[in-house]
XYZ file of C-alpha atoms in Angstrom:
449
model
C 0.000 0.000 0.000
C 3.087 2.287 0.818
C 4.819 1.838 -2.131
C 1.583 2.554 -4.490
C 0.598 5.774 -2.084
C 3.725 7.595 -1.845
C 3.869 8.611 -5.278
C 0.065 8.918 -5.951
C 0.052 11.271 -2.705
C 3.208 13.634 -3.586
C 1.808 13.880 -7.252
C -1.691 15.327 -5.439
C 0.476 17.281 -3.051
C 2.558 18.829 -6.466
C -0.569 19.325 -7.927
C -1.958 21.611 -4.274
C 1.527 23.337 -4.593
C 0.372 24.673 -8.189
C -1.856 26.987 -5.716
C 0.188 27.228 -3.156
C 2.596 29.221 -5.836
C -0.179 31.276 -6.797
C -1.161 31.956 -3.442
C 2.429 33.031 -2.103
C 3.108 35.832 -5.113
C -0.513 37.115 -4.871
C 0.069 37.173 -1.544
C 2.134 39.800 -1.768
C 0.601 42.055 -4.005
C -2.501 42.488 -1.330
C -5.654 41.306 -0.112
C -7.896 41.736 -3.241
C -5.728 40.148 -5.754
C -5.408 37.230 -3.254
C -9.147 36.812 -2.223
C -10.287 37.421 -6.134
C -7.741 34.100 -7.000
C -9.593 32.107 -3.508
C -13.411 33.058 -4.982
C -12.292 32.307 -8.626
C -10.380 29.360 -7.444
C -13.099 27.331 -5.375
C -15.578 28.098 -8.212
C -13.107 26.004 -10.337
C -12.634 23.356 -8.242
C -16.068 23.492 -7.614
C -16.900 22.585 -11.704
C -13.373 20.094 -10.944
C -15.800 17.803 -9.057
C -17.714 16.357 -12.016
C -14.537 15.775 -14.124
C -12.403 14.491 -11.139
C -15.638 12.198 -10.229
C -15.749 10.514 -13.670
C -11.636 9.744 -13.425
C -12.253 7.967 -9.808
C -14.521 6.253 -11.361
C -13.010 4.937 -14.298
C -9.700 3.998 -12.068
C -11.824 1.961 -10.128
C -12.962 0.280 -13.482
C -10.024 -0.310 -14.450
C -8.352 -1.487 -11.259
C -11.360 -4.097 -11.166
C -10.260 -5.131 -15.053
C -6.808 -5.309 -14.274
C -7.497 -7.955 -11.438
C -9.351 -9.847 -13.358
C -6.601 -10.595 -15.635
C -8.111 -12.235 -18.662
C -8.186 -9.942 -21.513
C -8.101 -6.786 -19.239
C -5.360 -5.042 -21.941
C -8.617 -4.843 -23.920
C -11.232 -4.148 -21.476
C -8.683 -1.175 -19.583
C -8.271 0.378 -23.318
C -12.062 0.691 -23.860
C -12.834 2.241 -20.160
C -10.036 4.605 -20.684
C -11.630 5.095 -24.304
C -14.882 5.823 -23.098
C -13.967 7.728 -20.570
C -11.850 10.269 -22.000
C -14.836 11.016 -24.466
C -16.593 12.758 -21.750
C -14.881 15.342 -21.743
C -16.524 17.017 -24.773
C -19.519 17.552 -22.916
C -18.369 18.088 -19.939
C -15.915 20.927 -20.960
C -18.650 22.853 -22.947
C -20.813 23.408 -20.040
C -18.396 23.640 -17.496
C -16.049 25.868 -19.482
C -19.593 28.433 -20.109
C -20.157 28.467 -16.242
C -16.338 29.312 -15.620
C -16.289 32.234 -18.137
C -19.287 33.804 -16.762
C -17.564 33.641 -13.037
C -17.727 37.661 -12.449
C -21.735 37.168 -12.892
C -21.734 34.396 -10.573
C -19.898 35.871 -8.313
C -22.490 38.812 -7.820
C -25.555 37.086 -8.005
C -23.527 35.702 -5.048
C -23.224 38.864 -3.271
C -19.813 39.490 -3.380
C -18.470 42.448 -4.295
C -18.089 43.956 -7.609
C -14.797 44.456 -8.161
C -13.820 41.302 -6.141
C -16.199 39.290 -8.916
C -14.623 41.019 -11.950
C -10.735 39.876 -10.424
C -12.145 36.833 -9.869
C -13.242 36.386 -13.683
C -10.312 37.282 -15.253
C -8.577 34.421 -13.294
C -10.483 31.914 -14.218
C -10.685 32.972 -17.523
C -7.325 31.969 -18.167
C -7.451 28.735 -15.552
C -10.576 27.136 -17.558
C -8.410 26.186 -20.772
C -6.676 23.744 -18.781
C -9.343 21.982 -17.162
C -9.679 19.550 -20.298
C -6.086 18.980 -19.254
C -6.356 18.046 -16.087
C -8.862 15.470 -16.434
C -6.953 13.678 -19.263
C -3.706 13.791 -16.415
C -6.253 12.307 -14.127
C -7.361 9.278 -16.176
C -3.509 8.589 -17.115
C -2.964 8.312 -13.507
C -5.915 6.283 -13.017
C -4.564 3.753 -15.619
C -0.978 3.893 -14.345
C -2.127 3.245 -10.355
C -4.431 0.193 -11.688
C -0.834 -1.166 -13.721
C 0.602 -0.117 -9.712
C 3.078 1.912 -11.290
C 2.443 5.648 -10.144
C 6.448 6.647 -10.629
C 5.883 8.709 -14.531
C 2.857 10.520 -12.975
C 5.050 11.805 -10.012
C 7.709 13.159 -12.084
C 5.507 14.772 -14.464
C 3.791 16.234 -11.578
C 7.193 17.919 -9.952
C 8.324 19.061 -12.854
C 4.936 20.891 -13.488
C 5.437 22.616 -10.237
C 8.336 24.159 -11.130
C 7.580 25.288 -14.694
C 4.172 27.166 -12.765
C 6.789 28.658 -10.237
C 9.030 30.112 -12.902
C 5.387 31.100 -15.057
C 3.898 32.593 -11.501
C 7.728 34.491 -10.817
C 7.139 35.924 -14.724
C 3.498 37.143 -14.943
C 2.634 37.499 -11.379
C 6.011 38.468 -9.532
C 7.304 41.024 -12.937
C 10.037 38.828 -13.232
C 13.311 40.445 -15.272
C 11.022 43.845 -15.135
C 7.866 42.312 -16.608
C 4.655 44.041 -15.731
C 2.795 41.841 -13.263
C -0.344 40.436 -14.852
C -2.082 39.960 -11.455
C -4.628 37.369 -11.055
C -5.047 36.301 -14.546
C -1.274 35.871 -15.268
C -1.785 33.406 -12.080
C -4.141 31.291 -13.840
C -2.677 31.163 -16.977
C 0.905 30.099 -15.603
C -1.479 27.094 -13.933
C -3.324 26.495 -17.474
C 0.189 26.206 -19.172
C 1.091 23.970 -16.038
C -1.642 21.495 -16.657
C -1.161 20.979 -20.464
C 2.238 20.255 -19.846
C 1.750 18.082 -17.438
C -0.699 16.067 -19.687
C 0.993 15.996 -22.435
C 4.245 15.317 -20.962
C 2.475 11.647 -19.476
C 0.719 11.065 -22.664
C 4.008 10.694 -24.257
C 5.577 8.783 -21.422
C 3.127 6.217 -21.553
C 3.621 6.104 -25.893
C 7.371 5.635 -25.486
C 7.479 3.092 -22.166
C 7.419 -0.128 -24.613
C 5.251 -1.773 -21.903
C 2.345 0.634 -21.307
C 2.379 1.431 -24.961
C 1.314 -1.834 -25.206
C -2.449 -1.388 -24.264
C -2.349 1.180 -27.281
C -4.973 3.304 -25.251
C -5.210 5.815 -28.335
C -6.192 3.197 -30.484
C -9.678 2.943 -32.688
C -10.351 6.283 -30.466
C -13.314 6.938 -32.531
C -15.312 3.685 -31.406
C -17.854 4.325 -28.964
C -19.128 1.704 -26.170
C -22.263 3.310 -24.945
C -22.870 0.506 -21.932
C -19.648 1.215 -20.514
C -19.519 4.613 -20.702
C -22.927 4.668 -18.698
C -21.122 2.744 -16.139
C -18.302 5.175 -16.016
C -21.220 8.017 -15.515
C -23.505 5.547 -12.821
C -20.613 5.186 -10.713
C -18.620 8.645 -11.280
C -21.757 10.776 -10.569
C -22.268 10.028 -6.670
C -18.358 10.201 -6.860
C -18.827 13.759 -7.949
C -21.251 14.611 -5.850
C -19.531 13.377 -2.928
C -16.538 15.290 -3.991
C -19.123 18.401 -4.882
C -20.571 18.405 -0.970
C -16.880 18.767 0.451
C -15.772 20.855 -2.426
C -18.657 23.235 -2.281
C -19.212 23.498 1.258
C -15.843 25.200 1.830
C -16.837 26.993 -1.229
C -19.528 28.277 0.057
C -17.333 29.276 3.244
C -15.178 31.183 0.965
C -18.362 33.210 0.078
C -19.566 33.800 3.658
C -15.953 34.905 4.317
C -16.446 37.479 1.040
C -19.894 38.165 3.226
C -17.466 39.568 6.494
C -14.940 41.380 4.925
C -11.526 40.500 2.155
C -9.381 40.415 4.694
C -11.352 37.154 5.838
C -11.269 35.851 2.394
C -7.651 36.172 2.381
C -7.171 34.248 5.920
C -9.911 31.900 4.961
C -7.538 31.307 1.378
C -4.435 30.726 3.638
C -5.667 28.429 5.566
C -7.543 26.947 3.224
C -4.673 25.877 1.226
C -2.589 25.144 4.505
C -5.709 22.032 5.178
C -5.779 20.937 1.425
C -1.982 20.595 1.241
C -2.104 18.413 4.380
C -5.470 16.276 2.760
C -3.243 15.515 -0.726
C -1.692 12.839 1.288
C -4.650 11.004 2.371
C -6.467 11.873 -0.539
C -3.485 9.887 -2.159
C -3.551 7.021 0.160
C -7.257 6.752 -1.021
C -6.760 6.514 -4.204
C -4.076 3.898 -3.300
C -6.788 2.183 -1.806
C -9.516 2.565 -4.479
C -6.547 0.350 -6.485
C -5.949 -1.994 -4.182
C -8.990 -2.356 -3.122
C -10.386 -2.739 -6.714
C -7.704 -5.341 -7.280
C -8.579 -7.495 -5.071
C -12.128 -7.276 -5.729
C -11.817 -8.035 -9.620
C -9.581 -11.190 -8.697
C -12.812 -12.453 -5.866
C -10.193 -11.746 -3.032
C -12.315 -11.061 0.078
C -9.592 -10.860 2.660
C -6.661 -9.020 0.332
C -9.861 -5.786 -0.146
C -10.438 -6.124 3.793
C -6.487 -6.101 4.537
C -6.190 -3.264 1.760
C -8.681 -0.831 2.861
C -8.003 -1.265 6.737
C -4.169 -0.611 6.388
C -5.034 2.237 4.404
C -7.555 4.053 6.956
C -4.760 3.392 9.556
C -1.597 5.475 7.350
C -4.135 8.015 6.701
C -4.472 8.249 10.852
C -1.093 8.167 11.799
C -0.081 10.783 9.289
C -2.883 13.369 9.903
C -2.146 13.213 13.590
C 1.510 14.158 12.511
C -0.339 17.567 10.554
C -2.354 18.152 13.015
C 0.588 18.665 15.850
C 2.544 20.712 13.405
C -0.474 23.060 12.766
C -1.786 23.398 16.359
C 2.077 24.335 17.528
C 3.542 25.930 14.504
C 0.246 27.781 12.813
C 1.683 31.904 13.251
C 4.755 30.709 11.900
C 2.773 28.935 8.575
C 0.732 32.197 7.743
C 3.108 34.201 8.205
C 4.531 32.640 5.254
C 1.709 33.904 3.023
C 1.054 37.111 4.122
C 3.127 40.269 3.629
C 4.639 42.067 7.392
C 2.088 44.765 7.326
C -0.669 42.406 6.820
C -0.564 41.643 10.755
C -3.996 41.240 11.583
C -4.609 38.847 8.246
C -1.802 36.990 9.620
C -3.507 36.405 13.481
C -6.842 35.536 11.749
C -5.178 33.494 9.738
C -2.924 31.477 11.916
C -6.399 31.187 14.540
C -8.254 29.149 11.487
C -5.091 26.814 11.080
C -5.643 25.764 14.862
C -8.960 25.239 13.825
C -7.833 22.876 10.917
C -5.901 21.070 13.021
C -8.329 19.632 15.080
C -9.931 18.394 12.178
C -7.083 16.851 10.749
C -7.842 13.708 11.843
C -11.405 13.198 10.658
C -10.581 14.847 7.313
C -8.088 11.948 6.509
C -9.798 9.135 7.679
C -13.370 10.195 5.754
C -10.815 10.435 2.774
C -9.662 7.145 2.504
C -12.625 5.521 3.692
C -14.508 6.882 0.663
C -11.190 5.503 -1.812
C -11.964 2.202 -0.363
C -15.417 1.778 -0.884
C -14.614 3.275 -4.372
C -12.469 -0.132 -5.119
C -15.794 -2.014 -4.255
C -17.935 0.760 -6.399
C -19.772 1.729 -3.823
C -20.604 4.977 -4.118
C -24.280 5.961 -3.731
C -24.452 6.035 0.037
C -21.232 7.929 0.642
C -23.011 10.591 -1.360
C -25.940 10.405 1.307
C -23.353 10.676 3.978
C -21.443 14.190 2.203
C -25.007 15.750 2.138
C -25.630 15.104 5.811
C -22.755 15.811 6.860
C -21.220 18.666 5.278
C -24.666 20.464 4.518
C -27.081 19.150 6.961
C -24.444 20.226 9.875
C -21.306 22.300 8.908
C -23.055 24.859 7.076
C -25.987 25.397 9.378
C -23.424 25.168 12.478
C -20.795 27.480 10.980
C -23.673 30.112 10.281
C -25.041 29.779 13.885
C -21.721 30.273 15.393
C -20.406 32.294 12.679
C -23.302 35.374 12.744
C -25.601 34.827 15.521
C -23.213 33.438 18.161
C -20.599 36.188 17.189
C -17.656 34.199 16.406
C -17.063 34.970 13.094
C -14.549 33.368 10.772
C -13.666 31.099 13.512
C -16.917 29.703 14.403
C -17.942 29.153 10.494
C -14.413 27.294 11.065
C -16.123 25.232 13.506
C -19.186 23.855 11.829
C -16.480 22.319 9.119
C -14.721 20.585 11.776
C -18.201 19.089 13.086
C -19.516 18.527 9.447
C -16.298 16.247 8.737
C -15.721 14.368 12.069
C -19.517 13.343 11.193
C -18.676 11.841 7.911
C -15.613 10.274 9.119
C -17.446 8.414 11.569
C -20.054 7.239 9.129
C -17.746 6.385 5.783
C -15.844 4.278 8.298
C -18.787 2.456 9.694
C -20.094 1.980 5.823
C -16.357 0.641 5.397
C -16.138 -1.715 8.905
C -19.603 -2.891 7.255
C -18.852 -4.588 3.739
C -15.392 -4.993 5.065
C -16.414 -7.903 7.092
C -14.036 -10.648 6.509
C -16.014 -12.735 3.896
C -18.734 -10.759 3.753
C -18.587 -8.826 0.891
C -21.834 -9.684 -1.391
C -21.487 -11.283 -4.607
C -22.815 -8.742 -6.958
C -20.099 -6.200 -5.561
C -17.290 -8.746 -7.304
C -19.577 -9.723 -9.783
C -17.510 -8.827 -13.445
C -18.660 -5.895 -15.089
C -20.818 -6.477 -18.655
C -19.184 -7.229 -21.525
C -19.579 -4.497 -24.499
């Protein structure tokens, strides 16, 4: 499980430091250009979900074909196939909703010329969503093969063409004129092509993944499997959509207080999602593993694979959460210019906050990968919408505007909202991971085309 999540984690964690570059250098221009990138940003990630949801699902498809064995060179290349059609759709409505962000944005209430920032970075980020999902199914493909090295180093080497991109058309390097938010987004866009294109042709010259010729008959179309690509990736996406969009819709209460609690809240914010790359990794280790075992009818190897899993996720989190309960002034003020000393306290006061719910954030993680390897994926959807909008939201606001606590207590309600889905994806997990009990139509084959 290690040596499949190490690489699979650092390539999500080099993928988080893509923002994390944009977020130091617009740090330091000021609080608008910062908060526009945060609003623009989760309203990206936000139209991510659906596109992320449909690779999880097809790397659990594959995964499953893989451990079946017979003929899976075949089956993997029309999943992948099928798959990586859905982007046509999917990137003509998602790109629309991107473009129109800055009218989003103030049906939203925020403020005008926050919105209109906010727009002009994610018209330059959109162009590389397309991109990012085709990355995402290549790494699906490679973790099912169980070799996630070529997605790593494409990954790292992607963060440091954005950093030299950000330095150029955010930070004026060699006396260029700083392009603000939107030279942030496109130095990501450029990021994400590369990155895809740099794996596609690292999987056409490795002679033994070149072998399942994945570009090959592109044109054919398999309408039964790509339906089971969309059944199963659609409660992925939501899932992914509740968690997403609930600190999305954070972001926009924080726009509702004042910028300079957009620009904490975006600090922080990326402080907790660096941390969750590594679990979020470890699940998608698990949705492999897991998946394996289930194609080849292996009750106890899925029950071994998705307990060991849930238990690195633990140990590590509790590791993040130390560091960020002891060390969280020192972290912001990494992000934040000198004189922005009272971004800085807010700031550093929501990383404590994160910290506590470090723990539940990991395990909820990787409990969802796992029951991803076993395609089950409808009631973990139930469990996001209780949990993150039946009781973080509702909390948060109580504490947040009535109670009087502000960006702290809206802080709050997430750590209740996720500690309640941790505890229930694990139970869901303890459930069908009985040893032996896993029912047959959950190892059952899927149909043949």
């Amino acid at each position: 499980m290690l040596a499949l999540a190490w690489p699979l984690a650092l390539t999500n964690l080099s993928q988080i430091a893509l923002v994390l570059t944009d977020t130091f250098f617009l740090g330091q221009l000021g609080e608008l250009p910062l908060a526009a990138a945060t609003l623009g940003g989760n309203l990206y990630f936000i139209a991510l979900a659906l596109p992320m949801g449909l690779a999880f699902s097809a790397a659990a498809m594959l995964a499953q074909e893989r451990g079946r064995v017979r003929h899976h060179m075949r089956e993997m290349r029309r999943t992948f196939r099928q798959a990586a059609w859905l982007i046509v759709p999917l990137f003509a409505v998602l790109g629309t909703l991107l473009w129109n962000t800055g009218t989003l944005l103030r049906l939203a209430g925020q403020d005008p010329a926050l919105a209109e920032a906010a727009q002009h970075y994610n018209r330059a980020l959109l162009w590389g969503l397309p991109f990012v999902y085709g990355f995402l199914l290549l790494r699906g493909f490679l973790a099912a093969l169980q070799r996630p090295g070529p997605a790593l180093c494409v990954a790292l080497a992607a963060v440091l063409l954005n950093a030299l991109l950000v330095w150029l058309l955010v930070g004026g390097g060699f006396g260029l004129p700083s392009l603000g938010a939107f030279g942030a987004g496109l130095s990501s866009a450029i990021a994400n092509l590369a990155m895809f294109l740099s794996l596609a042709l690292w999987i056409r010259l490795d002679r033994r993944l070149s072998r399942f010729k994945l570009a090959g008959r592109f044109w054919r179309t398999d309408w039964r499997r790509m339906q089971e690509i969309v059944l199963i990736g659609l409660p992925i996406a939501g899932s992914m959509l509740m968690e997403i969009g609930i600190f999305s819709a954070t972001a926009l209460v924080m726009g509702w207080i004042s910028p300079r609690a957009v620009a904490a809240h975006a600090v922080a914010l990326q402080i907790a999602s660096a941390c969750f790359m590594i679990p979020m990794g470890i699940g998608q280790a698990a949705t492999a593993r897991v998946g394996l075992a289930a194609g080849a009818s292996d009750a106890r190897g899925a029950w071994r694979a998705g307990w060991t899993a849930i238990g690195m996720a633990a140990g590590f989190m509790a590791v993040t959460a130390l560091l960020l309960l002891t060390l969280s002034e020192q972290i912001a003020a990494l992000f934040l210019a000198p004189e922005l000393a009272e971004t800085r306290q807010l700031a550093a006061s929501l990383l404590v906050i994160a910290g506590i719910f470090q723990l539940a954030d990991g395990v909820q993680a990787v409990a969802a990968g796992a029951l991803r390897g076993l395609k089950d994926t409808r009631l973990p959807l139930l469990f996001a919408a209780l949990g993150y909008w039946g009781l973080a939201l509702p909390v948060g606001l109580g504490l947040g505007f009535p109670a009087g606590f502000g960006p702290q207590g809206v802080w709050v309600g997430l750590a209740c909202g996720l500690a309640i889905v941790a505890v229930m994806m694990t139970l869901r997990w303890q459930n069908l991971a009985q040893r032996g009990g896993f029912r047959a139509r959950r190892l059952a084959p899927l149909p043949r085309a």
